Tab-separated table of C-alpha atoms in Angstrom:
chain	number	residue	atom	x	y	z
A	1	MET	CA	-14.194	24.718	5.687
A	2	LYS	CA	-17.211	23.448	7.618
A	3	THR	CA	-16.046	20.908	10.154
A	4	ASN	CA	-19.159	18.743	9.798
A	5	ARG	CA	-18.289	18.133	6.152
A	6	ILE	CA	-14.627	17.317	6.570
A	7	GLU	CA	-13.568	13.970	5.130
A	8	HIS	CA	-10.242	12.243	5.621
A	9	PRO	CA	-8.487	10.334	2.834
A	10	ARG	CA	-8.072	6.662	3.631
A	11	LEU	CA	-4.714	6.598	1.805
A	12	VAL	CA	-2.016	9.052	0.786
A	13	ALA	CA	0.343	8.006	-2.010
A	14	ILE	CA	3.504	10.049	-2.503
A	15	GLU	CA	5.488	9.853	-5.719
A	16	THR	CA	8.972	10.364	-4.290
A	17	THR	CA	10.201	9.901	-7.847
A	18	ASN	CA	8.655	9.287	-11.255
A	19	ARG	CA	11.845	7.707	-12.548
A	20	CYS	CA	11.797	3.976	-13.151
A	21	ASN	CA	14.332	1.275	-14.009
A	22	ALA	CA	11.741	-0.787	-15.913
A	23	LYS	CA	9.914	-0.274	-19.209
A	24	CYS	CA	6.692	-2.150	-18.512
A	25	GLU	CA	4.619	-2.345	-21.657
A	26	PHE	CA	1.366	-1.934	-19.712
A	27	CYS	CA	2.533	1.157	-17.771
A	28	PRO	CA	2.189	4.753	-19.041
A	29	ASN	CA	5.481	5.721	-17.388
A	30	ASN	CA	7.185	5.059	-20.725
A	31	ARG	CA	5.011	7.698	-22.410
A	32	MET	CA	5.158	10.267	-19.633
A	33	SER	CA	6.003	13.763	-20.879
A	34	ARG	CA	6.465	15.547	-17.543
A	35	ASP	CA	9.935	16.056	-16.082
A	36	ARG	CA	11.583	13.125	-14.323
A	37	LEU	CA	12.069	14.255	-10.757
A	38	VAL	CA	13.018	13.145	-7.285
A	39	MET	CA	10.815	14.931	-4.754
A	40	ASP	CA	12.764	17.389	-2.618
A	41	ASP	CA	13.063	16.747	1.107
A	42	GLU	CA	11.237	19.921	2.162
A	43	LEU	CA	8.110	18.995	0.205
A	44	PHE	CA	8.200	15.379	1.352
A	45	GLU	CA	8.452	16.370	5.013
A	46	LYS	CA	5.676	18.944	4.577
A	47	ILE	CA	3.341	16.240	3.198
A	48	ILE	CA	4.185	13.861	6.040
A	49	ASP	CA	3.529	16.587	8.605
A	50	ASP	CA	0.227	17.430	6.888
A	51	CYS	CA	-0.795	13.794	7.358
A	52	ARG	CA	-0.302	14.048	11.110
A	53	SER	CA	-3.328	16.360	11.374
A	54	PHE	CA	-5.883	13.620	10.694
A	55	PRO	CA	-6.255	9.852	11.227
A	56	LEU	CA	-4.595	8.330	8.159
A	57	GLY	CA	-5.133	4.640	7.516
A	58	ALA	CA	-2.305	3.976	5.072
A	59	ILE	CA	0.552	5.667	3.260
A	60	GLU	CA	2.421	4.542	0.136
A	61	PRO	CA	5.665	6.233	-1.003
A	62	PHE	CA	4.963	5.217	-4.598
A	63	LEU	CA	2.933	6.310	-7.607
A	64	ASN	CA	4.388	6.434	-11.130
A	65	GLY	CA	7.983	5.402	-10.515
A	66	GLU	CA	10.166	2.832	-8.788
A	67	PRO	CA	10.785	3.725	-5.123
A	68	PHE	CA	14.236	2.154	-5.083
A	69	VAL	CA	15.383	4.511	-7.844
A	70	ASP	CA	14.933	7.290	-5.278
A	71	PRO	CA	18.375	7.642	-3.624
A	72	ARG	CA	16.726	8.844	-0.393
A	73	ILE	CA	14.005	6.224	-0.150
A	74	MET	CA	15.379	4.531	2.973
A	75	ASP	CA	15.536	7.828	4.866
A	76	ARG	CA	11.998	8.635	3.719
A	77	LEU	CA	10.663	5.304	4.937
A	78	LEU	CA	12.274	5.898	8.327
A	79	LEU	CA	10.753	9.384	8.514
A	80	ILE	CA	7.284	8.010	7.745
A	81	ARG	CA	7.631	5.401	10.453
A	82	GLN	CA	8.844	7.960	13.003
A	83	ARG	CA	6.198	10.619	12.340
A	84	LEU	CA	3.242	8.393	11.444
A	85	PRO	CA	3.732	5.372	13.725
A	86	LYS	CA	0.063	4.309	13.642
A	87	THR	CA	-0.361	4.582	9.863
A	88	ARG	CA	0.055	1.425	7.793
A	89	LEU	CA	3.138	1.696	5.590
A	90	ARG	CA	2.809	-0.056	2.238
A	91	LEU	CA	5.670	-0.292	-0.221
A	92	TYR	CA	5.550	-1.233	-3.922
A	93	THR	CA	8.519	-2.236	-6.065
A	94	ASN	CA	9.371	-4.255	-9.166
A	95	GLY	CA	12.057	-5.995	-7.102
A	96	TYR	CA	14.929	-5.327	-9.497
A	97	GLY	CA	16.458	-2.658	-7.281
A	98	LEU	CA	15.519	-4.472	-4.075
A	99	THR	CA	19.069	-5.653	-3.509
A	100	PRO	CA	20.209	-7.615	-0.442
A	101	LYS	CA	21.688	-4.396	0.980
A	102	ARG	CA	18.360	-2.603	0.691
A	103	ILE	CA	16.474	-5.610	2.010
A	104	ASP	CA	18.709	-5.595	5.077
A	105	GLY	CA	17.965	-1.882	5.435
A	106	LEU	CA	14.269	-2.709	5.732
A	107	LEU	CA	14.783	-5.143	8.605
A	108	GLY	CA	12.771	-4.014	11.595
A	109	LEU	CA	11.819	-0.717	9.956
A	110	GLY	CA	8.114	-1.470	10.241
A	111	VAL	CA	6.837	-1.937	6.686
A	112	ASP	CA	3.324	-3.342	6.982
A	113	HIS	CA	2.905	-4.667	3.446
A	114	LEU	CA	5.464	-5.110	0.684
A	115	TYR	CA	4.187	-5.624	-2.863
A	116	VAL	CA	6.497	-6.854	-5.631
A	117	SER	CA	5.345	-6.529	-9.233
A	118	LEU	CA	6.774	-9.655	-10.868
A	119	ASN	CA	4.321	-10.339	-13.723
A	120	THR	CA	5.902	-13.520	-15.138
A	121	LEU	CA	8.540	-16.172	-14.454
A	122	ASP	CA	9.401	-16.604	-18.121
A	123	PRO	CA	12.764	-14.839	-18.759
A	124	GLU	CA	11.973	-13.848	-22.345
A	125	ALA	CA	8.484	-12.632	-21.467
A	126	TYR	CA	9.887	-10.753	-18.462
A	127	ARG	CA	12.401	-8.908	-20.620
A	128	ARG	CA	9.710	-8.126	-23.187
A	129	ILE	CA	7.200	-6.953	-20.588
A	130	MET	CA	9.505	-5.109	-18.187
A	131	GLY	CA	12.804	-4.623	-20.003
A	132	LEU	CA	14.737	-6.166	-17.109
A	133	ASP	CA	16.779	-9.279	-16.345
A	134	LEU	CA	14.672	-11.840	-14.485
A	135	GLU	CA	17.640	-13.650	-12.918
A	136	ARG	CA	18.643	-10.616	-10.862
A	137	THR	CA	15.089	-10.034	-9.650
A	138	LEU	CA	14.614	-13.671	-8.646
A	139	SER	CA	17.933	-13.591	-6.787
A	140	ASN	CA	16.734	-10.559	-4.822
A	141	LEU	CA	13.423	-12.250	-4.036
A	142	ALA	CA	15.134	-15.448	-2.901
A	143	TYR	CA	17.134	-13.380	-0.401
A	144	LEU	CA	14.021	-11.477	0.681
A	145	THR	CA	11.959	-14.585	1.371
A	146	GLU	CA	14.446	-16.542	3.435
A	147	PRO	CA	12.338	-17.625	6.453
A	148	GLN	CA	14.440	-15.841	9.061
A	149	ARG	CA	14.406	-12.582	7.076
A	150	LYS	CA	10.977	-12.174	5.462
A	151	PRO	CA	8.901	-11.454	8.618
A	152	ARG	CA	11.412	-8.804	9.679
A	153	VAL	CA	11.214	-7.029	6.313
A	154	ALA	CA	7.415	-6.677	6.246
A	155	ARG	CA	4.421	-8.062	8.088
A	156	LYS	CA	2.894	-9.117	4.754
A	157	VAL	CA	4.577	-9.797	1.415
A	158	THR	CA	2.617	-10.077	-1.824
A	159	PHE	CA	3.919	-10.823	-5.302
A	160	ARG	CA	1.757	-9.374	-8.047
A	161	MET	CA	1.121	-10.394	-11.640
A	162	THR	CA	-0.606	-8.122	-14.141
A	163	ARG	CA	-2.552	-10.393	-16.454
A	164	THR	CA	-2.412	-9.240	-20.081
A	165	ASP	CA	-3.961	-10.807	-23.187
A	166	GLU	CA	-0.641	-12.613	-23.770
A	167	THR	CA	-0.400	-14.092	-20.256
A	168	THR	CA	-0.881	-17.851	-20.494
A	169	LEU	CA	-2.657	-20.062	-18.003
A	170	LYS	CA	0.624	-21.900	-17.392
A	171	GLU	CA	2.372	-18.636	-16.532
A	172	GLN	CA	-0.335	-17.904	-13.987
A	173	GLU	CA	-0.165	-21.382	-12.482
A	174	ASP	CA	3.649	-21.254	-12.312
A	175	PHE	CA	3.424	-17.856	-10.621
A	176	ILE	CA	0.963	-19.100	-7.995
A	177	GLU	CA	3.126	-22.150	-7.268
A	178	TYR	CA	6.273	-20.014	-7.038
A	179	CYS	CA	4.596	-17.752	-4.480
A	180	ARG	CA	3.393	-20.762	-2.514
A	181	ARG	CA	6.938	-22.172	-2.333
A	182	LEU	CA	8.333	-18.881	-1.081
A	183	GLY	CA	5.548	-18.400	1.458
A	184	VAL	CA	4.209	-15.135	0.056
A	185	ARG	CA	0.761	-14.086	-1.123
A	186	SER	CA	0.056	-14.245	-4.849
A	187	PHE	CA	-2.142	-11.670	-6.513
A	188	ILE	CA	-3.169	-11.709	-10.176
A	189	VAL	CA	-4.963	-8.664	-11.530
A	190	GLY	CA	-6.358	-7.662	-14.910
A	191	LEU	CA	-5.023	-4.792	-16.983
A	192	PHE	CA	-5.962	-1.202	-16.154
A	193	ASN	CA	-6.398	1.130	-19.105
A	194	TYR	CA	-5.070	4.307	-17.434
A	195	LYS	CA	-8.099	6.349	-18.494
A	196	GLY	CA	-7.814	4.988	-22.038
A	197	ALA	CA	-4.038	5.328	-22.522
A	198	ILE	CA	-3.399	1.549	-22.340
A	199	PRO	CA	-5.471	-1.019	-24.292
A	200	SER	CA	-7.494	-3.325	-22.034
A	201	HIS	CA	-10.501	-5.552	-22.669
A	202	LEU	CA	-11.940	-4.792	-19.226
A	203	PRO	CA	-14.807	-2.275	-19.504
A	204	VAL	CA	-15.458	0.839	-17.423
A	205	PRO	CA	-17.493	-0.056	-14.306
A	206	PRO	CA	-20.629	1.948	-13.440
A	207	TYR	CA	-20.063	2.017	-9.663
A	208	PRO	CA	-17.907	4.449	-7.620
A	209	CYS	CA	-14.138	3.998	-7.779
A	210	GLU	CA	-12.110	3.655	-4.598
A	211	HIS	CA	-9.553	6.131	-5.926
A	212	ILE	CA	-11.863	9.019	-5.043
A	213	THR	CA	-11.089	8.350	-1.377
A	214	ARG	CA	-7.315	8.731	-1.620
A	215	ILE	CA	-4.746	11.462	-2.243
A	216	ASP	CA	-2.013	11.066	-4.877
A	217	VAL	CA	0.870	13.528	-4.826
A	218	LEU	CA	3.190	13.764	-7.831
A	219	SER	CA	6.923	14.405	-7.382
A	220	SER	CA	6.310	18.063	-8.323
A	221	GLY	CA	3.799	18.509	-5.503
A	222	ILE	CA	0.721	18.502	-7.719
A	223	VAL	CA	-2.117	16.477	-6.204
A	224	THR	CA	-3.464	14.568	-9.159
A	225	LEU	CA	-6.842	12.895	-9.610
A	226	CYS	CA	-5.358	9.449	-8.958
A	227	CYS	CA	-2.536	7.128	-9.958
A	228	MET	CA	-4.173	6.667	-13.374
A	229	ASP	CA	-3.745	10.386	-14.112
A	230	HIS	CA	-0.013	9.976	-14.695
A	231	GLU	CA	0.501	13.407	-16.282
A	232	GLY	CA	-1.411	15.295	-13.600
A	233	GLU	CA	-3.923	16.686	-16.084
A	234	TYR	CA	-6.821	16.578	-13.618
A	235	ALA	CA	-5.245	18.217	-10.590
A	236	TRP	CA	-7.016	18.639	-7.266
A	237	GLY	CA	-4.469	21.104	-5.927
A	238	ASP	CA	-0.818	21.707	-5.051
A	239	ALA	CA	0.696	20.278	-1.873
A	240	ARG	CA	3.327	23.045	-1.898
A	241	LYS	CA	0.616	25.646	-1.364
A	242	ASP	CA	-2.158	23.911	0.591
A	243	SER	CA	-2.498	21.158	3.154
A	244	ILE	CA	-3.392	17.612	2.176
A	245	LEU	CA	-6.620	17.827	4.160
A	246	ASP	CA	-7.660	21.136	2.577
A	247	ILE	CA	-7.041	19.764	-0.917
A	248	TYR	CA	-9.019	16.607	-0.197
A	249	ASN	CA	-11.956	18.706	1.011
A	250	GLY	CA	-11.616	21.280	-1.761
A	251	PRO	CA	-14.222	21.854	-4.481
A	252	VAL	CA	-12.512	19.806	-7.214
A	253	ALA	CA	-12.064	16.682	-5.079
A	254	LEU	CA	-15.549	17.061	-3.645
A	255	ARG	CA	-17.085	17.225	-7.129
A	256	TYR	CA	-15.465	13.925	-8.118
A	257	ARG	CA	-16.624	12.173	-4.964
A	258	THR	CA	-20.145	13.542	-5.344
A	259	LEU	CA	-20.514	12.409	-8.969
A	260	HIS	CA	-19.225	8.920	-8.193
A	261	ARG	CA	-21.439	8.530	-5.133
A	262	GLN	CA	-24.484	9.636	-7.090
A	263	GLY	CA	-23.906	6.966	-9.727
A	264	ARG	CA	-22.704	9.549	-12.256
A	265	ARG	CA	-19.168	8.284	-12.776
A	266	HIS	CA	-19.567	8.730	-16.527
A	267	GLU	CA	-19.900	12.495	-15.996
A	268	ALA	CA	-16.623	12.754	-14.080
A	269	ASP	CA	-14.014	13.214	-16.800
A	270	PRO	CA	-11.831	11.147	-17.264
A	271	CYS	CA	-13.401	8.555	-14.943
A	272	GLY	CA	-15.969	7.706	-17.590
A	273	HIS	CA	-13.134	6.319	-19.718
A	274	CYS	CA	-11.155	4.591	-16.957
A	275	ASN	CA	-11.667	0.927	-16.070
A	276	VAL	CA	-10.303	0.849	-12.508
A	277	PHE	CA	-12.630	-1.700	-10.944
A	278	TRP	CA	-11.867	-1.366	-7.227
A	279	PRO	CA	-15.123	-0.106	-5.662
A	280	SER	CA	-15.929	2.431	-2.986
A	281	LEU	CA	-19.111	2.390	-0.929
A	282	GLU	CA	-18.148	5.134	1.497
A	283	ARG	CA	-20.758	7.780	2.319
A	284	VAL	CA	-23.516	6.499	0.053
A	285	SER	CA	-27.126	5.970	1.053
A	286	PRO	CA	-28.330	2.454	1.952
A	287	LEU	CA	-30.337	2.288	-1.277
A	288	ARG	CA	-27.415	3.299	-3.463
A	289	LYS	CA	-25.140	0.974	-1.527
A	290	ALA	CA	-27.430	-1.935	-2.398
A	291	GLN	CA	-27.578	-0.863	-6.054
A	292	PHE	CA	-23.804	-0.500	-6.273
A	293	ALA	CA	-23.281	-3.852	-4.553
A	294	VAL	CA	-25.291	-5.551	-7.302
A	295	GLN	CA	-23.253	-3.747	-9.970
A	296	ILE	CA	-19.976	-4.725	-8.310
A	297	ALA	CA	-20.955	-8.395	-8.027
A	298	SER	CA	-22.130	-8.433	-11.634
A	299	TYR	CA	-18.906	-6.860	-12.897
A	300	PHE	CA	-16.620	-9.260	-11.032
A	301	LEU	CA	-18.655	-12.330	-11.984
A	302	ARG	CA	-18.891	-11.354	-15.633
A	303	PHE	CA	-15.401	-9.994	-16.336
A	304	TRP	CA	-13.279	-11.753	-13.674
A	305	PRO	CA	-10.806	-8.866	-13.240
A	306	THR	CA	-8.720	-10.604	-10.574
A	307	GLY	CA	-7.312	-14.086	-10.130
A	308	LYS	CA	-6.296	-16.810	-12.556
A	309	ARG	CA	-8.051	-16.800	-15.900
A	310	ALA	CA	-7.505	-18.656	-19.167
C-alpha cells in the first residue's frame, strides 16, 4: 500500500449483533436471511485494536440489530472507551431494552452521543411500526432523561423519528414537543430505501454518499458496503483476515469512492438504486465540490428529506 494514498475512515460501525427485539416495518432486519449472530469477543477486540492504528473520529457499536440485545454490550462499550479514549462513541437503540439498570450502567462511561429511535408517540402506531409496547419504552426514556442522570449517561441525547408516508403532521409536532419537554434533541428523517428493498418516495441523489467514507463490519466479520447492504452482498473484505485500514484502502472500497467522487454514483452498484441522501465532499476537486454543493442544496430544498413535513 502506498502511504501517500492511504485514507482513514471517519467512522467504524460494528454490528455486535444482528438480532433485534423490534420488527420495524421500514427496516430490512425482518427480511434478513443471514444467520442471527452475536459477534465473538476475539473478533470484536481485533477490530478495536485495528482502529488504534489510525486517527478514528467516531465509532458506533451498531448496524443491523439492537445493541442491548447483545448480552456483552456493556463490556464492549467499556472496552471501546478504554482502548479508543479519543474516539467519539455513539450509541443507537430503540430504547425498549434500555432499562433503568442498563441506563445506570452507562453513567460516567463516556458515551458521546446516544440516539433513540422512537418514531411515534401513538401507542397503536408504535406497535404497528415497531412491534413493541410504547409504555415500557417511554418509562425507560423518562428514567433516562431525569435532569440529574441524563448528562452522565451521554454528552448528547437525540430522539429520532423516521417519517413514513403514514406519519401525520400531528405525530411530528407531538414528537418535537415531547423531546423539548425532556430536554433532548429531536431529529425527523425521511425513509431510506435500503438500496431498493424498502419502498420510499425519496429519489436517488446524484452526489457522493457519505457512507463511502465509513467502515461497516457485520457480526460475521464481513466488511459490507454500508449499513444499507444488510445481507453483506457487496463486501469490501473480511475483518477476520485483514486489518480495517487495509480493507478501507483496498481495491473494492477504492473503486466505490472513486466512482462517487467522479459523479458516477449511478455506476456503483447498488448505489445507483439507493436513496441515502447524506452527502460527502471529501477529496473532490474544487470544481466538483461546487457542482455537488448545488446538487445537494437542490435535493434538500426539493424533497425535504429531514425535519417536519406534512
